[in-house]
Amino acid sequence: MSSQSTLSKCLFLLIAAFAVFFQIAAALPAPALEKKDVYVPPVLYPHSGTVWYKGQRHNVTWDNSDPPKSISNRASVRLRKGNLITPLILAQDFDLRAGRVEVTVPWVEEGSDYTVVLFGDSGNWSEDFTIKE
């Protein structure tokens, strides 16, 4: 028997073994996905007319009057300017049930088109507010 013939048979057996493995794997039931609650609490502060000054500390607040029993994700607050979410994370890994988180106003360009974005399992942002020097 030639070495090419032996190699061909080994390759055929390997492909056949993989085919059997994938057929068995496809026949197994898929694991049940855990049902996750979607919680989108409205941001209450900052709101229109709010002015923050760089370096100050403020509480970002949201309505937590009706949270689901199970919130599966940790939350974060990010800064948005105009239509773009900046890479600035103001707070992260806090519990959405708290209703607030303290943040420090970053050193950014002054403007009146800032919003904070509250991320949990979805994003919800505040009204436009101003950041000054």
N, CA, C and O atoms as a DFTB+ gen file, in Angstrom:
532 C
 N C O
     1  1       0.844      -1.171       0.000
     2  2       0.000       0.000       0.000
     3  2       0.891       1.237       0.000
     4  3       1.858       1.295       0.759
     5  1       0.590       2.206      -0.819
     6  2       1.419       3.402      -0.922
     7  2       1.121       4.356       0.228
     8  3       0.053       4.316       0.837
     9  1       2.096       5.213       0.503
    10  2       1.920       6.171       1.594
    11  2       0.841       7.198       1.251
    12  3       0.169       7.703       2.150
    13  1       0.665       7.512      -0.024
    14  2      -0.384       8.453      -0.437
    15  2      -1.757       7.846      -0.188
    16  3      -2.670       8.544       0.254
    17  1      -1.914       6.553      -0.466
    18  2      -3.172       5.856      -0.234
    19  2      -3.489       5.803       1.259
    20  3      -4.638       6.001       1.651
    21  1      -2.489       5.538       2.090
    22  2      -2.676       5.494       3.543
    23  2      -3.064       6.873       4.064
    24  3      -3.957       6.999       4.902
    25  1      -2.392       7.901       3.566
    26  2      -2.705       9.270       3.970
    27  2      -4.134       9.638       3.581
    28  3      -4.840      10.277       4.361
    29  1      -4.564       9.246       2.394
    30  2      -5.931       9.522       1.932
    31  2      -6.955       8.841       2.836
    32  3      -7.971       9.440       3.187
    33  1      -6.687       7.591       3.211
    34  2      -7.618       6.865       4.085
    35  2      -7.683       7.508       5.467
    36  3      -8.761       7.632       6.047
    37  1      -6.523       7.919       5.995
    38  2      -6.505       8.571       7.315
    39  2      -7.278       9.889       7.279
    40  3      -8.039      10.199       8.196
    41  1      -7.076      10.653       6.218
    42  2      -7.780      11.923       6.068
    43  2      -9.285      11.693       5.968
    44  3     -10.068      12.422       6.577
    45  1      -9.689      10.677       5.199
    46  2     -11.106      10.338       5.068
    47  2     -11.703       9.971       6.429
    48  3     -12.791      10.431       6.775
    49  1     -10.988       9.138       7.205
    50  2     -11.477       8.734       8.535
    51  2     -11.582       9.930       9.484
    52  3     -12.521      10.024      10.274
    53  1     -10.625      10.829       9.399
    54  2     -10.655      12.024      10.237
    55  2     -11.859      12.902       9.899
    56  3     -12.553      13.381      10.795
    57  1     -12.101      13.110       8.618
    58  2     -13.256      13.913       8.189
    59  2     -14.558      13.229       8.597
    60  3     -15.491      13.895       9.046
    61  1     -14.629      11.921       8.448
    62  2     -15.834      11.179       8.838
    63  2     -16.069      11.289      10.344
    64  3     -17.206      11.444      10.789
    65  1     -14.987      11.208      11.127
    66  2     -15.126      11.319      12.586
    67  2     -15.651      12.704      12.973
    68  3     -16.520      12.822      13.836
    69  1     -15.121      13.753      12.332
    70  2     -15.617      15.108      12.610
    71  2     -17.085      15.250      12.215
    72  3     -17.862      15.883      12.931
    73  1     -17.468      14.666      11.083
    74  2     -18.858      14.742      10.639
    75  2     -19.789      14.085      11.655
    76  3     -20.852      14.623      11.964
    77  1     -19.390      12.923      12.175
    78  2     -20.201      12.238      13.185
    79  2     -20.289      13.094      14.448
    80  3     -21.366      13.254      15.020
    81  1     -19.149      13.643      14.881
    82  2     -19.119      14.486      16.078
    83  2     -20.075      15.673      15.936
    84  3     -20.850      15.951      16.852
    85  1     -20.028      16.377      14.798
    86  2     -20.880      17.540      14.607
    87  2     -22.350      17.166      14.508
    88  3     -23.204      17.943      14.936
    89  1     -22.670      16.001      13.956
    90  2     -24.066      15.554      13.907
    91  2     -24.581      15.280      15.315
    92  3     -25.714      15.632      15.643
    93  1     -23.760      14.660      16.139
    94  2     -24.169      14.390      17.522
    95  2     -24.329      15.701      18.284
    96  3     -25.298      15.878      19.022
    97  1     -23.382      16.619      18.108
    98  2     -23.446      17.906      18.802
    99  2     -24.683      18.689      18.376
   100  3     -25.310      19.347      19.208
   101  1     -25.042      18.631      17.108
   102  2     -26.213      19.362      16.614
   103  2     -27.509      18.755      17.151
   104  3     -28.514      19.456      17.264
   105  1     -27.502      17.485      17.477
   106  2     -28.707      16.816      17.965
   107  2     -28.950      17.071      19.452
   108  3     -30.063      16.871      19.939
   109  1     -27.929      17.506      20.168
   110  2     -28.100      17.763      21.599
   111  2     -28.977      18.984      21.806
   112  3     -28.936      19.915      21.001
   113  1     -29.767      19.000      22.865
   114  2     -30.595      20.173      23.114
   115  2     -29.729      21.367      23.507
   116  3     -28.728      21.219      24.207
   117  1     -30.125      22.543      23.050
   118  2     -29.389      23.765      23.385
   119  2     -29.663      24.118      24.842
   120  3     -30.772      23.901      25.330
   121  1     -28.682      24.653      25.535
   122  2     -28.918      25.042      26.922
   123  2     -29.963      26.158      26.981
   124  3     -30.001      27.028      26.111
   125  1     -30.794      26.126      27.997
   126  2     -31.832      27.151      28.141
   127  2     -31.180      28.484      28.460
   128  3     -30.310      28.569      29.326
   129  1     -31.599      29.512      27.763
   130  2     -31.083      30.845      28.024
   131  2     -31.822      31.440      29.217
   132  3     -33.041      31.320      29.342
   133  1     -31.063      32.074      30.074
   134  2     -31.654      32.716      31.236
   135  2     -32.416      33.956      30.785
   136  3     -31.892      34.772      30.026
   137  1     -33.645      34.095      31.250
   138  2     -34.433      35.264      30.906
   139  2     -33.894      36.456      31.671
   140  3     -33.743      36.400      32.892
   141  1     -33.602      37.536      30.958
   142  2     -33.068      38.744      31.575
   143  2     -34.113      39.842      31.504
   144  3     -34.802      40.008      30.498
   145  1     -34.214      40.588      32.597
   146  2     -35.124      41.718      32.625
   147  2     -34.486      42.900      31.905
   148  3     -33.276      43.110      31.987
   149  1     -35.300      43.659      31.209
   150  2     -34.837      44.890      30.583
   151  2     -35.316      46.032      31.464
   152  3     -36.509      46.164      31.738
   153  1     -34.390      46.839      31.896
   154  2     -34.685      47.922      32.828
   155  2     -34.102      49.204      32.263
   156  3     -32.885      49.329      32.131
   157  1     -34.952      50.143      31.934
   158  2     -34.533      51.410      31.330
   159  2     -35.076      52.563      32.174
   160  3     -36.057      53.201      31.794
   161  1     -34.440      52.832      33.321
   162  2     -34.951      53.903      34.168
   163  2     -34.612      55.280      33.592
   164  3     -33.488      55.496      33.141
   165  1     -35.563      56.207      33.602
   166  2     -35.281      57.544      33.064
   167  2     -34.291      58.302      33.956
   168  3     -34.371      58.255      35.183
   169  1     -33.361      58.998      33.306
   170  2     -32.387      59.824      34.020
   171  2     -33.087      61.114      34.449
   172  3     -33.701      61.797      33.630
   173  1     -32.990      61.443      35.745
   174  2     -33.628      62.635      36.294
   175  2     -32.660      63.813      36.419
   176  3     -33.065      64.967      36.277
   177  1     -31.386      63.525      36.683
   178  2     -30.376      64.569      36.842
   179  2     -29.057      64.056      36.316
   180  3     -28.649      62.951      36.672
   181  1     -28.384      64.811      35.489
   182  2     -28.620      66.207      35.140
   183  2     -29.798      66.345      34.175
   184  3     -30.173      65.406      33.474
   185  1     -30.359      67.537      34.168
   186  2     -31.493      67.833      33.292
   187  2     -31.240      69.153      32.588
   188  3     -30.227      69.811      32.824
   189  1     -32.158      69.531      31.730
   190  2     -32.035      70.791      30.997
   191  2     -31.883      71.937      31.988
   192  3     -32.625      72.012      32.967
   193  1     -30.937      72.819      31.745
   194  2     -30.685      73.946      32.637
   195  2     -29.580      73.672      33.659
   196  3     -29.120      74.597      34.328
   197  1     -29.154      72.425      33.787
   198  2     -28.078      72.069      34.721
   199  2     -26.750      72.560      34.166
   200  3     -26.478      72.436      32.972
   201  1     -25.917      73.126      35.060
   202  2     -24.561      73.530      34.697
   203  2     -23.600      72.830      35.645
   204  3     -23.689      72.985      36.863
   205  1     -22.687      72.065      35.080
   206  2     -21.632      71.421      35.850
   207  2     -20.336      72.155      35.557
   208  3     -20.128      72.666      34.456
   209  1     -19.456      72.198      36.571
   210  2     -18.138      72.792      36.407
   211  2     -17.083      71.706      36.547
   212  3     -17.190      70.822      37.398
   213  1     -16.065      71.785      35.704
   214  2     -15.019      70.769      35.675
   215  2     -14.435      70.553      37.069
   216  3     -14.147      71.512      37.785
   217  1     -14.264      69.298      37.445
   218  2     -13.680      68.945      38.728
   219  2     -14.692      68.780      39.859
   220  3     -14.367      68.199      40.895
   221  1     -15.917      69.286      39.676
   222  2     -16.947      69.139      40.715
   223  2     -17.450      67.694      40.765
   224  3     -17.284      66.918      39.824
   225  1     -18.070      67.366      41.898
   226  2     -18.705      66.047      42.032
   227  2     -20.217      66.256      42.044
   228  3     -20.727      67.185      42.669
   229  1     -20.921      65.370      41.340
   230  2     -22.387      65.428      41.256
   231  2     -22.942      64.019      41.327
   232  3     -22.257      63.045      41.017
   233  1     -24.195      63.930      41.741
   234  2     -24.916      62.658      41.671
   235  2     -25.697      62.609      40.374
   236  3     -26.528      63.479      40.114
   237  1     -25.439      61.606      39.564
   238  2     -26.316      61.304      38.429
   239  2     -27.448      60.495      39.046
   240  3     -27.200      59.492      39.715
   241  1     -28.693      60.923      38.826
   242  2     -29.830      60.230      39.433
   243  2     -30.800      59.747      38.362
   244  3     -30.895      60.316      37.274
   245  1     -31.513      58.683      38.704
   246  2     -32.511      58.118      37.795
   247  2     -33.670      57.597      38.630
   248  3     -33.538      57.379      39.834
   249  1     -34.795      57.402      37.978
   250  2     -36.003      56.904      38.641
   251  2     -35.856      55.407      38.883
   252  3     -35.833      54.609      37.946
   253  1     -35.759      55.047      40.144
   254  2     -35.638      53.623      40.476
   255  2     -36.872      53.129      41.224
   256  3     -36.782      52.215      42.044
   257  1     -38.018      53.733      40.942
   258  2     -39.247      53.396      41.664
   259  2     -39.840      52.044      41.265
   260  3     -40.648      51.491      42.011
   261  1     -39.461      51.505      40.117
   262  2     -40.062      50.246      39.677
   263  2     -39.028      49.300      39.064
   264  3     -39.168      48.908      37.906
   265  1     -37.988      48.927      39.826
   266  2     -36.987      48.027      39.246
   267  2     -37.495      46.600      39.184
   268  3     -38.343      46.217      39.990
   269  1     -36.999      45.806      38.250
   270  2     -37.371      44.389      38.215
   271  2     -36.720      43.665      39.394
   272  3     -35.811      44.194      40.034
   273  1     -37.194      42.456      39.671
   274  2     -36.637      41.680      40.777
   275  2     -35.183      41.318      40.524
   276  3     -34.380      41.263      41.455
   277  1     -34.849      41.074      39.269
   278  2     -33.494      40.659      38.933
   279  2     -32.927      41.581      37.868
   280  3     -33.474      41.701      36.772
   281  1     -31.829      42.226      38.206
   282  2     -31.106      43.032      37.226
   283  2     -29.797      42.302      36.977
   284  3     -28.990      42.135      37.891
   285  1     -29.586      41.869      35.744
   286  2     -28.484      40.960      35.459
   287  2     -27.159      41.654      35.163
   288  3     -26.107      41.026      35.281
   289  1     -27.180      42.897      34.791
   290  2     -25.937      43.565      34.405
   291  2     -25.542      44.641      35.396
   292  3     -26.398      45.271      36.017
   293  1     -24.257      44.847      35.540
   294  2     -23.753      45.978      36.301
   295  2     -23.869      47.196      35.396
   296  3     -23.901      47.061      34.173
   297  1     -23.930      48.356      35.975
   298  2     -24.211      49.558      35.204
   299  2     -22.972      50.429      35.023
   300  3     -21.960      50.253      35.701
   301  1     -23.080      51.375      34.088
   302  2     -22.049      52.387      33.895
   303  2     -22.715      53.681      33.454
   304  3     -23.825      53.682      32.921
   305  1     -22.011      54.782      33.689
   306  2     -22.450      56.098      33.221
   307  2     -21.338      56.639      32.338
   308  3     -20.173      56.686      32.733
   309  1     -21.719      57.045      31.142
   310  2     -20.755      57.604      30.194
   311  2     -21.185      58.998      29.794
   312  3     -22.354      59.366      29.920
   313  1     -20.236      59.762      29.316
   314  2     -20.507      61.129      28.892
   315  2     -20.696      61.154      27.385
   316  3     -19.959      60.516      26.633
   317  1     -21.700      61.907      26.967
   318  2     -22.005      62.042      25.546
   319  2     -21.953      63.526      25.208
   320  3     -22.436      64.359      25.976
   321  1     -21.368      63.858      24.063
   322  2     -21.339      65.245      23.584
   323  2     -21.952      65.267      22.205
   324  3     -21.479      64.591      21.292
   325  1     -23.009      66.049      22.057
   326  2     -23.718      66.068      20.780
   327  2     -24.295      64.696      20.506
   328  3     -25.021      64.141      21.331
   329  1     -23.974      64.152      19.349
   330  2     -24.476      62.828      18.967
   331  2     -23.465      61.715      19.200
   332  3     -23.684      60.584      18.767
   333  1     -22.359      62.017      19.877
   334  2     -21.302      61.027      20.045
   335  2     -21.083      60.686      21.514
   336  3     -20.976      61.575      22.357
   337  1     -21.016      59.398      21.810
   338  2     -20.652      58.968      23.151
   339  2     -19.137      59.053      23.234
   340  3     -18.428      58.455      22.424
   341  1     -18.647      59.792      24.209
   342  2     -17.201      59.920      24.385
   343  2     -16.664      58.645      25.032
   344  3     -17.441      57.839      25.543
   345  1     -15.361      58.455      25.016
   346  2     -14.794      57.278      25.688
   347  2     -14.730      57.438      27.210
   348  3     -14.224      56.556      27.903
   349  1     -15.236      58.547      27.728
   350  2     -15.138      58.820      29.162
   351  2     -16.198      58.055      29.950
   352  3     -17.397      58.251      29.756
   353  1     -15.741      57.194      30.826
   354  2     -16.634      56.461      31.729
   355  2     -16.620      57.218      33.049
   356  3     -15.586      57.298      33.712
   357  1     -17.760      57.771      33.429
   358  2     -17.846      58.553      34.655
   359  2     -18.016      57.670      35.886
   360  3     -17.564      58.026      36.974
   361  1     -18.659      56.530      35.721
   362  2     -18.859      55.573      36.820
   363  2     -19.140      54.213      36.202
   364  3     -19.667      54.120      35.094
   365  1     -18.779      53.146      36.936
   366  2     -19.070      51.802      36.431
   367  2     -19.168      50.815      37.580
   368  3     -18.699      51.073      38.688
   369  1     -19.784      49.683      37.291
   370  2     -19.938      48.580      38.242
   371  2     -20.695      48.985      39.513
   372  3     -20.251      48.710      40.627
   373  1     -21.831      49.635      39.326
   374  2     -22.698      49.967      40.449
   375  2     -24.057      49.334      40.212
   376  3     -24.365      48.904      39.100
   377  1     -24.859      49.279      41.244
   378  2     -26.169      48.636      41.175
   379  2     -27.211      49.652      40.703
   380  3     -27.339      50.728      41.288
   381  1     -27.944      49.316      39.660
   382  2     -28.982      50.214      39.137
   383  2     -30.090      50.489      40.149
   384  3     -30.777      51.506      40.049
   385  1     -30.273      49.597      41.122
   386  2     -31.323      49.809      42.117
   387  2     -31.028      50.995      43.038
   388  3     -31.925      51.469      43.736
   389  1     -29.783      51.480      43.049
   390  2     -29.385      52.561      43.945
   391  2     -30.084      53.878      43.606
   392  3     -30.358      54.676      44.502
   393  1     -30.371      54.113      42.346
   394  2     -31.050      55.344      41.951
   395  2     -30.124      56.529      41.774
   396  3     -30.558      57.594      41.336
   397  1     -28.851      56.359      42.109
   398  2     -27.895      57.452      41.926
   399  2     -26.485      56.898      41.988
   400  3     -26.241      55.821      42.532
   401  1     -25.562      57.662      41.417
   402  2     -24.138      57.365      41.540
   403  2     -23.396      58.698      41.454
   404  3     -23.738      59.563      40.647
   405  1     -22.389      58.845      42.288
   406  2     -21.611      60.084      42.295
   407  2     -20.524      60.019      41.228
   408  3     -19.849      59.002      41.069
   409  1     -20.368      61.129      40.495
   410  2     -19.359      61.221      39.446
   411  2     -18.573      62.521      39.612
   412  3     -19.047      63.472      40.234
   413  1     -17.378      62.547      39.052
   414  2     -16.577      63.763      38.991
   415  2     -16.642      64.297      37.572
   416  3     -16.446      63.551      36.613
   417  1     -16.916      65.590      37.436
   418  2     -17.013      66.203      36.111
   419  2     -15.604      66.217      35.497
   420  3     -14.672      66.762      36.087
   421  1     -15.461      65.622      34.323
   422  2     -14.130      65.543      33.710
   423  2     -13.704      66.876      33.090
   424  3     -14.509      67.786      32.892
   425  1     -12.417      66.950      32.796
   426  2     -11.864      68.130      32.133
   427  2     -12.073      67.967      30.634
   428  3     -11.257      67.369      29.933
   429  1     -13.190      68.516      30.163
   430  2     -13.557      68.410      28.747
   431  2     -13.798      69.804      28.197
   432  3     -13.845      70.779      28.947
   433  1     -13.947      69.891      26.907
   434  2     -14.273      71.151      26.234
   435  2     -15.604      71.679      26.756
   436  3     -16.549      70.910      26.932
   437  1     -15.684      72.970      27.004
   438  2     -16.954      73.556      27.437
   439  2     -18.011      73.345      26.365
   440  3     -17.705      73.300      25.173
   441  1     -19.254      73.217      26.802
   442  2     -20.331      73.055      25.843
   443  2     -21.677      72.888      26.532
   444  3     -21.754      72.562      27.717
   445  1     -22.727      73.117      25.767
   446  2     -24.087      72.988      26.305
   447  2     -24.836      71.821      25.675
   448  3     -26.062      71.741      25.752
   449  1     -24.086      70.920      25.052
   450  2     -24.721      69.780      24.386
   451  2     -24.237      68.454      24.975
   452  3     -24.063      67.473      24.252
   453  1     -24.022      68.434      26.295
   454  2     -23.609      67.202      26.970
   455  2     -24.831      66.467      27.512
   456  3     -25.820      67.085      27.907
   457  1     -24.746      65.157      27.523
   458  2     -25.723      64.306      28.198
   459  2     -24.939      63.196      28.886
   460  3     -23.815      62.882      28.496
   461  1     -25.540      62.609      29.907
   462  2     -24.963      61.405      30.485
   463  2     -25.797      60.234      29.991
   464  3     -27.014      60.336      29.840
   465  1     -25.121      59.125      29.744
   466  2     -25.788      57.925      29.265
   467  2     -25.675      56.875      30.356
   468  3     -24.576      56.508      30.771
   469  1     -26.823      56.397      30.815
   470  2     -26.894      55.362      31.847
   471  2     -27.024      54.023      31.140
   472  3     -28.027      53.755      30.479
   473  1     -26.009      53.188      31.281
   474  2     -26.022      51.864      30.669
   475  2     -26.246      50.804      31.737
   476  3     -25.584      50.790      32.774
   477  1     -27.176      49.936      31.463
   478  2     -27.375      48.721      32.237
   479  2     -27.449      47.640      31.191
   480  3     -26.424      47.183      30.685
   481  1     -28.662      47.229      30.864
   482  2     -28.824      46.314      29.744
   483  2     -29.328      47.053      28.515
   484  3     -29.569      46.449      27.470
   485  1     -29.484      48.351      28.648
   486  2     -29.794      49.215      27.516
   487  2     -29.345      50.616      27.900
   488  3     -28.980      50.846      29.053
   489  1     -29.363      51.524      26.993
   490  2     -28.900      52.880      27.288
   491  2     -30.047      53.862      27.407
   492  3     -31.020      53.793      26.656
   493  1     -29.929      54.761      28.339
   494  2     -30.905      55.818      28.518
   495  2     -30.126      57.073      28.848
   496  3     -29.251      57.037      29.713
   497  1     -30.416      58.182      28.185
   498  2     -29.619      59.369      28.435
   499  2     -30.444      60.514      28.978
   500  3     -31.666      60.568      28.843
   501  1     -29.712      61.430      29.601
   502  2     -30.315      62.597      30.225
   503  2     -30.672      63.635      29.168
   504  3     -30.390      63.471      27.981
   505  1     -31.296      64.698      29.633
   506  2     -31.500      65.863      28.779
   507  2     -30.148      66.550      28.598
   508  3     -29.215      66.297      29.361
   509  1     -30.040      67.425      27.585
   510  2     -28.819      68.191      27.390
   511  2     -28.558      69.084      28.588
   512  3     -29.486      69.658      29.158
   513  1     -27.282      69.203      28.973
   514  2     -26.873      70.110      30.031
   515  2     -25.530      70.719      29.651
   516  3     -24.961      70.375      28.615
   517  1     -25.022      71.622      30.485
   518  2     -23.833      72.389      30.181
   519  2     -22.676      72.006      31.092
   520  3     -22.866      71.763      32.283
   521  1     -21.483      71.956      30.527
   522  2     -20.256      71.833      31.300
   523  2     -19.407      73.060      31.012
   524  3     -19.161      73.411      29.858
   525  1     -18.958      73.716      32.102
   526  2     -18.123      74.926      31.984
   527  2     -16.814      74.715      32.726
   528  3     -16.648      73.756      33.480
   529  1     -15.892      75.634      32.490
   530  2     -14.564      75.641      33.108
   531  2     -14.648      75.737      34.608
   532  3     -13.619      75.754      35.284
